[in-house]
mmCIF file of C-alpha atoms and ligand atoms in Angstrom:
data_model
loop_
_atom_site.group_PDB
_atom_site.id
_atom_site.type_symbol
_atom_site.label_atom_id
_atom_site.label_comp_id
_atom_site.label_asym_id
_atom_site.label_seq_id
_atom_site.Cartn_x
_atom_site.Cartn_y
_atom_site.Cartn_z
ATOM 1 C CA MET Q 13 -56.183 8.868 12.886
ATOM 2 C CA PHE Q 14 -52.612 10.203 12.546
ATOM 3 C CA THR Q 15 -50.455 12.655 14.436
ATOM 4 C CA THR Q 16 -47.042 13.917 13.399
ATOM 5 C CA VAL Q 17 -43.786 13.563 15.312
ATOM 6 C CA SER Q 18 -40.999 16.112 14.992
ATOM 7 C CA SER Q 19 -37.395 15.402 14.093
ATOM 8 C CA HIS Q 20 -36.510 16.338 17.669
ATOM 9 C CA GLN Q 21 -38.679 13.513 19.023
ATOM 10 C CA ASN Q 22 -37.588 10.999 16.436
ATOM 11 C CA PRO Q 23 -34.115 12.036 15.314
ATOM 12 C CA SER Q 24 -32.748 8.844 13.779
ATOM 13 C CA ARG Q 25 -35.534 8.442 11.223
ATOM 14 C CA VAL Q 26 -35.993 11.912 9.865
ATOM 15 C CA SER Q 27 -34.077 13.120 6.847
ATOM 16 C CA GLY Q 28 -35.653 16.461 6.162
ATOM 17 C CA GLY Q 29 -39.335 15.908 6.859
ATOM 18 C CA PHE Q 30 -42.068 14.635 9.153
ATOM 19 C CA TYR Q 31 -43.308 11.123 9.578
ATOM 20 C CA ASP Q 32 -46.910 10.192 10.146
ATOM 21 C CA LEU Q 33 -47.337 8.025 13.173
ATOM 22 C CA PRO Q 34 -50.549 6.429 14.408
ATOM 23 C CA ALA Q 35 -52.061 8.184 17.419
ATOM 24 C CA ASP Q 36 -52.454 4.828 19.140
ATOM 25 C CA LEU Q 37 -48.924 3.446 18.938
ATOM 26 C CA PHE Q 38 -49.714 0.642 21.384
ATOM 27 C CA GLY Q 39 -52.620 -0.514 19.198
ATOM 28 C CA ALA Q 40 -50.586 -0.184 15.981
ATOM 29 C CA ILE Q 41 -47.693 -2.216 17.448
ATOM 30 C CA ALA Q 42 -50.117 -4.898 18.668
ATOM 31 C CA ALA Q 43 -51.610 -5.134 15.137
ATOM 32 C CA LEU Q 44 -48.149 -5.375 13.544
ATOM 33 C CA LYS Q 45 -47.204 -8.133 15.991
ATOM 34 C CA GLN Q 46 -50.104 -10.164 14.625
ATOM 35 C CA ASP Q 47 -49.456 -9.324 10.955
ATOM 36 C CA LEU Q 48 -45.777 -10.254 11.175
ATOM 37 C CA ASN Q 49 -46.154 -13.110 13.665
ATOM 38 C CA ALA Q 50 -43.578 -11.169 15.683
ATOM 39 C CA ILE Q 51 -42.416 -11.353 19.277
ATOM 40 C CA VAL Q 52 -41.164 -8.227 21.071
ATOM 41 C CA LEU Q 53 -38.351 -9.001 23.514
ATOM 42 C CA ALA Q 54 -37.320 -6.162 25.842
ATOM 43 C CA HIS Q 55 -34.547 -5.660 28.354
ATOM 44 C CA TYR Q 56 -35.337 -4.091 31.741
ATOM 45 C CA TYR Q 57 -33.307 -1.000 30.839
ATOM 46 C CA GLN Q 58 -35.791 0.019 28.139
ATOM 47 C CA ASP Q 59 -38.205 2.911 28.620
ATOM 48 C CA PRO Q 60 -41.287 1.871 30.639
ATOM 49 C CA ASP Q 61 -43.654 2.193 27.642
ATOM 50 C CA ILE Q 62 -41.506 -0.267 25.660
ATOM 51 C CA GLN Q 63 -41.492 -2.662 28.626
ATOM 52 C CA ASP Q 64 -45.277 -2.379 28.759
ATOM 53 C CA ILE Q 65 -45.759 -3.441 25.122
ATOM 54 C CA ALA Q 66 -43.203 -6.279 25.203
ATOM 55 C CA ASP Q 67 -44.167 -9.950 25.066
ATOM 56 C CA TYR Q 68 -41.234 -10.796 27.291
ATOM 57 C CA ILE Q 69 -39.046 -8.627 29.542
ATOM 58 C CA GLY Q 70 -35.899 -10.092 31.008
ATOM 59 C CA ASP Q 71 -32.192 -10.145 31.707
ATOM 60 C CA SER Q 72 -29.670 -11.238 29.098
ATOM 61 C CA LEU Q 73 -30.010 -14.939 29.910
ATOM 62 C CA GLY Q 74 -33.815 -14.893 29.896
ATOM 63 C CA LEU Q 75 -33.837 -12.960 26.623
ATOM 64 C CA SER Q 76 -31.429 -15.452 24.999
ATOM 65 C CA GLN Q 77 -33.545 -18.370 26.214
ATOM 66 C CA GLN Q 78 -36.665 -16.748 24.771
ATOM 67 C CA ALA Q 79 -34.891 -16.060 21.477
ATOM 68 C CA ALA Q 80 -33.761 -19.707 21.359
ATOM 69 C CA SER Q 81 -37.244 -21.092 21.921
ATOM 70 C CA THR Q 82 -39.598 -18.719 20.098
ATOM 71 C CA ASP Q 83 -41.628 -19.918 17.124
ATOM 72 C CA ALA Q 84 -42.373 -16.350 15.984
ATOM 73 C CA ASP Q 85 -41.218 -15.474 12.445
ATOM 74 C CA VAL Q 86 -39.877 -12.045 13.431
ATOM 75 C CA ILE Q 87 -37.960 -11.073 16.574
ATOM 76 C CA VAL Q 88 -38.156 -7.404 17.496
ATOM 77 C CA PHE Q 89 -35.374 -6.775 19.977
ATOM 78 C CA ALA Q 90 -35.871 -3.814 22.271
ATOM 79 C CA GLY Q 91 -32.386 -3.777 23.704
ATOM 80 C CA VAL Q 92 -28.882 -3.142 22.416
ATOM 81 C CA HIS Q 93 -26.995 -4.436 19.397
ATOM 82 C CA PHE Q 94 -25.167 -7.372 21.024
ATOM 83 C CA MET Q 95 -28.499 -8.693 22.346
ATOM 84 C CA ALA Q 96 -30.204 -8.548 18.950
ATOM 85 C CA GLU Q 97 -27.076 -10.075 17.417
ATOM 86 C CA THR Q 98 -27.322 -12.993 19.859
ATOM 87 C CA ALA Q 99 -30.960 -13.502 18.838
ATOM 88 C CA LYS Q 100 -29.899 -13.511 15.160
ATOM 89 C CA ILE Q 101 -27.091 -16.026 15.829
ATOM 90 C CA LEU Q 102 -29.671 -18.297 17.453
ATOM 91 C CA ASN Q 103 -32.127 -17.715 14.574
ATOM 92 C CA PRO Q 104 -30.127 -17.326 11.353
ATOM 93 C CA HIS Q 105 -33.210 -17.685 9.165
ATOM 94 C CA LYS Q 106 -35.469 -15.279 11.041
ATOM 95 C CA LEU Q 107 -35.858 -11.557 10.619
ATOM 96 C CA VAL Q 108 -34.372 -9.832 13.693
ATOM 97 C CA LEU Q 109 -35.140 -6.126 14.042
ATOM 98 C CA LEU Q 110 -33.548 -3.540 16.323
ATOM 99 C CA PRO Q 111 -35.450 -0.231 16.632
ATOM 100 C CA ASP Q 112 -32.227 1.817 16.479
ATOM 101 C CA LEU Q 113 -29.135 0.239 14.933
ATOM 102 C CA ALA Q 114 -26.956 2.761 16.804
ATOM 103 C CA ALA Q 115 -27.944 1.219 20.164
ATOM 104 C CA GLY Q 116 -24.507 -0.174 21.017
ATOM 105 C CA CYS Q 117 -22.766 -0.909 24.316
ATOM 106 C CA SER Q 118 -19.684 0.705 25.868
ATOM 107 C CA LEU Q 119 -18.665 -2.643 27.366
ATOM 108 C CA ALA Q 120 -18.838 -4.443 24.004
ATOM 109 C CA ASP Q 121 -16.896 -1.522 22.465
ATOM 110 C CA SER Q 122 -14.174 -1.908 25.105
ATOM 111 C CA CYS Q 123 -13.112 -5.201 23.529
ATOM 112 C CA PRO Q 124 -12.051 -4.712 19.873
ATOM 113 C CA PRO Q 125 -11.639 -8.022 17.974
ATOM 114 C CA ASP Q 126 -8.028 -7.443 16.771
ATOM 115 C CA ALA Q 127 -6.740 -6.574 20.228
ATOM 116 C CA PHE Q 128 -8.640 -9.486 21.726
ATOM 117 C CA ALA Q 129 -7.196 -11.923 19.168
ATOM 118 C CA ALA Q 130 -3.683 -10.803 20.232
ATOM 119 C CA PHE Q 131 -4.612 -11.149 23.934
ATOM 120 C CA LYS Q 132 -5.902 -14.648 23.294
ATOM 121 C CA ALA Q 133 -2.745 -15.575 21.363
ATOM 122 C CA ALA Q 134 -0.648 -14.387 24.314
ATOM 123 C CA HIS Q 135 -2.503 -16.856 26.570
ATOM 124 C CA PRO Q 136 -2.428 -20.176 24.732
ATOM 125 C CA ASP Q 137 -4.058 -23.109 26.566
ATOM 126 C CA HIS Q 138 -6.602 -20.756 28.148
ATOM 127 C CA LEU Q 139 -10.307 -21.409 27.771
ATOM 128 C CA VAL Q 140 -12.148 -18.210 26.784
ATOM 129 C CA VAL Q 141 -15.298 -17.401 28.737
ATOM 130 C CA SER Q 142 -16.917 -14.220 27.451
ATOM 131 C CA TYR Q 143 -19.693 -12.201 28.983
ATOM 132 C CA ILE Q 144 -22.590 -11.921 26.533
ATOM 133 C CA ASN Q 145 -22.028 -8.121 26.419
ATOM 134 C CA CYS Q 146 -19.570 -8.427 23.524
ATOM 135 C CA THR Q 147 -19.706 -8.392 19.732
ATOM 136 C CA ALA Q 148 -20.386 -11.448 17.571
ATOM 137 C CA GLU Q 149 -16.684 -11.404 16.556
ATOM 138 C CA ILE Q 150 -15.619 -11.796 20.203
ATOM 139 C CA LYS Q 151 -18.224 -14.525 20.707
ATOM 140 C CA ALA Q 152 -16.789 -16.310 17.667
ATOM 141 C CA MET Q 153 -13.370 -16.308 19.421
ATOM 142 C CA SER Q 154 -14.830 -17.671 22.689
ATOM 143 C CA ASP Q 155 -15.399 -21.161 24.064
ATOM 144 C CA ILE Q 156 -18.334 -20.371 26.351
ATOM 145 C CA ILE Q 157 -20.593 -17.337 26.730
ATOM 146 C CA CYS Q 158 -22.004 -16.349 30.104
ATOM 147 C CA THR Q 159 -24.282 -13.683 31.534
ATOM 148 C CA SER Q 160 -24.275 -12.009 34.928
ATOM 149 C CA SER Q 161 -26.839 -14.552 36.147
ATOM 150 C CA ASN Q 162 -24.838 -17.680 35.280
ATOM 151 C CA ALA Q 163 -21.160 -16.590 35.240
ATOM 152 C CA VAL Q 164 -20.381 -18.095 38.666
ATOM 153 C CA LYS Q 165 -22.208 -21.342 37.838
ATOM 154 C CA ILE Q 166 -20.391 -21.690 34.511
ATOM 155 C CA ILE Q 167 -16.911 -21.041 35.905
ATOM 156 C CA GLN Q 168 -17.601 -23.579 38.692
ATOM 157 C CA GLN Q 169 -18.260 -26.255 36.047
ATOM 158 C CA ILE Q 170 -14.816 -25.814 34.436
ATOM 159 C CA PRO Q 171 -12.087 -28.148 35.809
ATOM 160 C CA ASP Q 172 -9.867 -26.454 38.433
ATOM 161 C CA ASP Q 173 -6.635 -26.947 36.485
ATOM 162 C CA GLN Q 174 -7.984 -25.283 33.309
ATOM 163 C CA PRO Q 175 -6.660 -21.709 32.942
ATOM 164 C CA ILE Q 176 -9.370 -19.246 31.891
ATOM 165 C CA ILE Q 177 -9.543 -15.871 30.144
ATOM 166 C CA PHE Q 178 -12.621 -13.895 31.231
ATOM 167 C CA ALA Q 179 -13.718 -11.044 28.960
ATOM 168 C CA PRO Q 180 -14.677 -8.281 28.567
ATOM 169 C CA ASP Q 181 -15.976 -6.976 31.946
ATOM 170 C CA ARG Q 182 -13.279 -6.681 34.610
ATOM 171 C CA ASN Q 183 -15.791 -5.911 37.366
ATOM 172 C CA LEU Q 184 -17.923 -8.993 36.739
ATOM 173 C CA GLY Q 185 -14.669 -10.946 36.317
ATOM 174 C CA ARG Q 186 -13.372 -9.788 39.704
ATOM 175 C CA TYR Q 187 -16.703 -10.626 41.327
ATOM 176 C CA VAL Q 188 -16.642 -14.138 39.804
ATOM 177 C CA MET Q 189 -13.054 -14.608 41.064
ATOM 178 C CA GLU Q 190 -14.188 -13.741 44.600
ATOM 179 C CA GLN Q 191 -17.195 -16.057 44.427
ATOM 180 C CA THR Q 192 -15.386 -19.051 42.948
ATOM 181 C CA GLY Q 193 -11.843 -18.650 44.320
ATOM 182 C CA ARG Q 194 -10.598 -19.100 40.727
ATOM 183 C CA ASP Q 195 -7.764 -17.104 39.230
ATOM 184 C CA LEU Q 196 -9.069 -15.645 35.948
ATOM 185 C CA VAL Q 197 -7.081 -13.691 33.367
ATOM 186 C CA LEU Q 198 -9.234 -10.583 32.947
ATOM 187 C CA TRP Q 199 -9.752 -8.387 29.907
ATOM 188 C CA GLN Q 200 -9.877 -4.813 31.271
ATOM 189 C CA GLY Q 201 -13.237 -3.707 29.874
ATOM 190 C CA SER Q 202 -16.087 -2.018 31.712
ATOM 191 C CA CYS Q 203 -19.563 -0.520 31.406
ATOM 192 C CA MET Q 204 -19.796 3.297 31.418
ATOM 193 C CA VAL Q 205 -23.134 3.172 33.271
ATOM 194 C CA HIS Q 206 -22.160 0.844 36.106
ATOM 195 C CA GLU Q 207 -18.878 2.683 36.719
ATOM 196 C CA THR Q 208 -20.684 5.982 37.224
ATOM 197 C CA PHE Q 209 -22.083 5.329 40.703
ATOM 198 C CA SER Q 210 -20.623 7.278 43.622
ATOM 199 C CA GLU Q 211 -19.622 5.132 46.592
ATOM 200 C CA ARG Q 212 -19.666 8.199 48.876
ATOM 201 C CA LYS Q 213 -23.159 9.314 47.848
ATOM 202 C CA ILE Q 214 -24.545 5.775 48.140
ATOM 203 C CA VAL Q 215 -23.165 5.401 51.663
ATOM 204 C CA GLU Q 216 -24.487 8.864 52.662
ATOM 205 C CA LEU Q 217 -27.907 7.960 51.288
ATOM 206 C CA GLN Q 218 -27.989 4.768 53.285
ATOM 207 C CA ILE Q 219 -27.032 6.610 56.471
ATOM 208 C CA GLN Q 220 -29.960 9.006 55.840
ATOM 209 C CA HIS Q 221 -32.314 6.035 55.166
ATOM 210 C CA PRO Q 222 -31.153 3.231 57.476
ATOM 211 C CA GLU Q 223 -34.171 1.082 56.558
ATOM 212 C CA THR Q 224 -32.888 0.674 52.977
ATOM 213 C CA GLU Q 225 -30.835 -2.125 51.524
ATOM 214 C CA ILE Q 226 -28.252 -1.505 48.821
ATOM 215 C CA ILE Q 227 -28.604 -3.874 45.866
ATOM 216 C CA ALA Q 228 -26.141 -3.862 42.972
ATOM 217 C CA HIS Q 229 -25.351 -5.358 39.591
ATOM 218 C CA PRO Q 230 -21.944 -7.121 39.402
ATOM 219 C CA GLU Q 231 -20.863 -4.754 36.597
ATOM 220 C CA CYS Q 232 -20.430 -2.103 39.371
ATOM 221 C CA GLU Q 233 -16.964 -1.354 40.690
ATOM 222 C CA PRO Q 234 -15.688 -3.177 43.820
ATOM 223 C CA ALA Q 235 -15.986 0.065 45.856
ATOM 224 C CA VAL Q 236 -19.766 -0.037 45.325
ATOM 225 C CA LEU Q 237 -20.180 -3.813 45.473
ATOM 226 C CA ARG Q 238 -18.605 -4.004 48.940
ATOM 227 C CA HIS Q 239 -21.534 -2.022 50.376
ATOM 228 C CA ALA Q 240 -24.203 -4.142 48.665
ATOM 229 C CA HIS Q 241 -26.468 -6.392 50.691
ATOM 230 C CA TYR Q 242 -27.319 -8.289 47.545
ATOM 231 C CA ILE Q 243 -25.554 -8.588 44.162
ATOM 232 C CA GLY Q 244 -27.132 -10.087 41.058
ATOM 233 C CA SER Q 245 -28.309 -9.796 37.464
ATOM 234 C CA THR Q 246 -31.273 -7.542 36.721
ATOM 235 C CA THR Q 247 -33.734 -10.450 37.085
ATOM 236 C CA ALA Q 248 -32.049 -11.576 40.308
ATOM 237 C CA LEU Q 249 -32.267 -8.018 41.720
ATOM 238 C CA LEU Q 250 -35.954 -7.804 40.781
ATOM 239 C CA ASN Q 251 -36.687 -11.148 42.446
ATOM 240 C CA TYR Q 252 -34.706 -10.165 45.538
ATOM 241 C CA THR Q 253 -36.744 -6.986 46.094
ATOM 242 C CA GLN Q 254 -39.879 -9.145 46.177
ATOM 243 C CA ARG Q 255 -38.621 -11.617 48.769
ATOM 244 C CA SER Q 256 -36.735 -9.178 51.037
ATOM 245 C CA ASP Q 257 -38.746 -7.827 53.966
ATOM 246 C CA ARG Q 258 -37.103 -4.381 53.636
ATOM 247 C CA PRO Q 259 -39.389 -1.467 52.679
ATOM 248 C CA SER Q 260 -36.860 0.321 50.477
ATOM 249 C CA PHE Q 261 -33.817 -0.217 48.292
ATOM 250 C CA ILE Q 262 -30.966 1.778 46.796
ATOM 251 C CA VAL Q 263 -30.693 0.297 43.318
ATOM 252 C CA ALA Q 264 -27.172 0.326 41.824
ATOM 253 C CA THR Q 265 -27.906 -0.523 38.214
ATOM 254 C CA GLU Q 266 -29.610 1.227 35.297
ATOM 255 C CA PRO Q 267 -32.846 2.689 36.717
ATOM 256 C CA GLY Q 268 -35.062 1.250 33.920
ATOM 257 C CA ILE Q 269 -35.379 -1.884 36.104
ATOM 258 C CA ILE Q 270 -37.255 0.154 38.735
ATOM 259 C CA HIS Q 271 -40.380 0.118 36.530
ATOM 260 C CA GLN Q 272 -40.773 -3.644 37.093
ATOM 261 C CA MET Q 273 -39.718 -3.426 40.766
ATOM 262 C CA GLN Q 274 -42.358 -0.786 41.411
ATOM 263 C CA LYS Q 275 -45.010 -2.814 39.556
ATOM 264 C CA ALA Q 276 -44.194 -5.989 41.505
ATOM 265 C CA THR Q 277 -44.176 -4.336 44.940
ATOM 266 C CA PRO Q 278 -45.882 -0.913 44.717
ATOM 267 C CA GLN Q 279 -45.738 -0.467 48.494
ATOM 268 C CA LYS Q 280 -41.909 -0.457 48.463
ATOM 269 C CA GLN Q 281 -39.575 2.416 47.656
ATOM 270 C CA PHE Q 282 -36.791 2.231 45.075
ATOM 271 C CA ILE Q 283 -34.079 4.879 45.046
ATOM 272 C CA PRO Q 284 -31.760 4.990 42.006
ATOM 273 C CA ALA Q 285 -28.123 4.887 43.177
ATOM 274 C CA PRO Q 286 -26.663 8.377 42.607
ATOM 275 C CA PRO Q 287 -23.994 8.940 39.954
ATOM 276 C CA MET Q 288 -20.763 10.835 40.697
ATOM 277 C CA ASN Q 289 -21.807 13.915 38.738
ATOM 278 C CA GLN Q 290 -25.059 15.834 38.631
ATOM 279 C CA CYS Q 291 -26.124 14.023 35.487
ATOM 280 C CA ALA Q 292 -28.465 11.346 34.206
ATOM 281 C CA CYS Q 293 -25.435 9.195 33.353
ATOM 282 C CA ASN Q 294 -26.809 6.227 35.313
ATOM 283 C CA GLU Q 295 -29.251 5.861 32.378
ATOM 284 C CA CYS Q 296 -27.714 3.797 29.572
ATOM 285 C CA PRO Q 297 -27.488 6.150 26.565
ATOM 286 C CA HIS Q 298 -27.430 3.161 24.214
ATOM 287 C CA MET Q 299 -30.490 1.393 25.611
ATOM 288 C CA ARG Q 300 -32.386 4.676 25.723
ATOM 289 C CA LEU Q 301 -31.921 5.284 21.978
ATOM 290 C CA ASN Q 302 -34.866 2.956 21.412
ATOM 291 C CA THR Q 303 -38.260 4.637 21.640
ATOM 292 C CA LEU Q 304 -41.818 3.436 21.183
ATOM 293 C CA GLU Q 305 -41.940 5.390 17.900
ATOM 294 C CA LYS Q 306 -38.825 3.649 16.571
ATOM 295 C CA LEU Q 307 -40.216 0.301 17.703
ATOM 296 C CA TYR Q 308 -43.345 0.926 15.640
ATOM 297 C CA LEU Q 309 -41.355 2.155 12.621
ATOM 298 C CA CYS Q 310 -38.978 -0.808 12.607
ATOM 299 C CA MET Q 311 -41.947 -3.175 12.559
ATOM 300 C CA ARG Q 312 -43.779 -1.175 9.898
ATOM 301 C CA ASP Q 313 -40.678 -0.935 7.657
ATOM 302 C CA ARG Q 314 -39.134 -4.317 8.622
ATOM 303 C CA GLN Q 315 -35.828 -2.580 9.198
ATOM 304 C CA PRO Q 316 -33.227 -1.921 10.583
ATOM 305 C CA GLU Q 317 -32.430 -5.599 10.348
ATOM 306 C CA ILE Q 318 -29.543 -7.431 12.046
ATOM 307 C CA THR Q 319 -27.287 -9.205 9.556
ATOM 308 C CA LEU Q 320 -24.006 -11.036 10.152
ATOM 309 C CA PRO Q 321 -21.351 -12.714 8.021
ATOM 310 C CA ALA Q 322 -22.166 -16.435 7.806
ATOM 311 C CA ASP Q 323 -18.784 -17.581 9.213
ATOM 312 C CA THR Q 324 -19.051 -15.289 12.258
ATOM 313 C CA GLN Q 325 -22.609 -16.439 12.822
ATOM 314 C CA THR Q 326 -21.619 -20.118 12.733
ATOM 315 C CA ALA Q 327 -18.571 -19.675 14.976
ATOM 316 C CA ALA Q 328 -20.503 -17.560 17.504
ATOM 317 C CA LEU Q 329 -23.343 -20.060 17.812
ATOM 318 C CA LYS Q 330 -21.326 -22.817 19.514
ATOM 319 C CA PRO Q 331 -20.310 -20.875 22.662
ATOM 320 C CA ILE Q 332 -23.863 -19.528 23.051
ATOM 321 C CA GLN Q 333 -25.303 -23.039 22.816
ATOM 322 C CA ARG Q 334 -22.713 -24.177 25.362
ATOM 323 C CA MET Q 335 -23.984 -21.477 27.736
ATOM 324 C CA LEU Q 336 -27.587 -22.538 27.269
ATOM 325 C CA GLU Q 337 -26.653 -26.174 28.018
ATOM 326 C CA LEU Q 338 -24.613 -25.262 31.113
ATOM 327 C CA SER Q 339 -27.415 -23.021 32.449
ATOM 328 C CA ARG Q 340 -30.051 -25.753 32.557
HETATM 329 P P1 13P Y 11 -28.398 -8.420 32.802
HETATM 330 O O1 13P Y 11 -29.766 -7.936 32.460
HETATM 331 O O2 13P Y 11 -28.119 -9.745 32.190
HETATM 332 O O3 13P Y 11 -28.189 -8.415 34.280
HETATM 333 O O4 13P Y 11 -27.342 -7.402 32.150
HETATM 334 C C1 13P Y 11 -27.300 -6.066 32.471
HETATM 335 C C2 13P Y 11 -26.710 -5.252 31.395
HETATM 336 O O5 13P Y 11 -25.866 -4.448 31.551
HETATM 337 C C3 13P Y 11 -27.228 -5.444 30.078
HETATM 338 O O6 13P Y 11 -26.556 -4.623 29.230
HETATM 339 FE FE1 SF4 Y 12 -23.690 -1.860 27.760
HETATM 340 FE FE2 SF4 Y 12 -23.611 -0.879 30.213
HETATM 341 FE FE3 SF4 Y 12 -25.533 -0.090 28.569
HETATM 342 FE FE4 SF4 Y 12 -25.548 -2.594 29.557
HETATM 343 S S1 SF4 Y 12 -25.796 -0.711 30.718
HETATM 344 S S2 SF4 Y 12 -25.906 -1.975 27.431
HETATM 345 S S3 SF4 Y 12 -23.348 -3.010 29.667
HETATM 346 S S4 SF4 Y 12 -23.331 0.277 28.306
#
């Protein structure tokens, strides 16, 4: 049985007409997974229905580890472009699909390759540690990749006398400097979502609900991080809410993660940290471009596919492998 979806619901795929979509998208995606021998990897910032159909849901490190170890023939990446790109770099001979090719990242965009090459040239002798939220070109110019869950651990393994460039997120970089006591040369990039939270509103909310704990992602600005009881990657935040004895949390990261928090501990309350404006700008507009419909269509049509120039792919692989080794 088929229903139709309007261009309004499915804007990126419609060029002057309607598409037929199966009524049971969950069932159709499950069947395509079998036909293609595909694995669906999803980040916690995806819509809840995408999380519910995924074979694996995780933070950037967990997703990279899954991509590195899967024996599926096709990787369907429900996340943003740099994540799917990382999966392709790890699997040059596999088909890697991204439901919406326009799902980018403001943080990755804040570090253009030409400007970064000049920055690197101005700091000879520096080792380049780049946060995974960057393009394949930036990865190809880096020595080691890190994620928010292993950045501190990786910097701690680098000899003390080795100068380091940390790119592209200045907030994570500052946090790592505090945690390690190391002096890092920071690229001044940032994430539009994590810089949207209002310190004043978060503090007011906590005064109104004194039983809550504030938990935050290290991509948040220092003004927010200084009020946090716990700081960590999305997986670390999820795990923390399960072991804390507090009944409620103010969650300073993209609110997609709350779906898993609520599932893991339904008796607890999770309050999305308020943004500065009266907007939904704490939702990542890039992550949210993916929909269940686009996930189905990309599997049905085997596109959009992630492709990369061979030299970039080869150069970007080394620093990712280095990260995977140093994270063991
Ligand atoms: P993690 O899931 O690795 O914590 O990263 C958060 C993020 O911003 C992904 O874009
Ligand atoms: Fe990029 Fe920020 Fe969106 Fe993560 S939440 S994908 S860092 S824009």
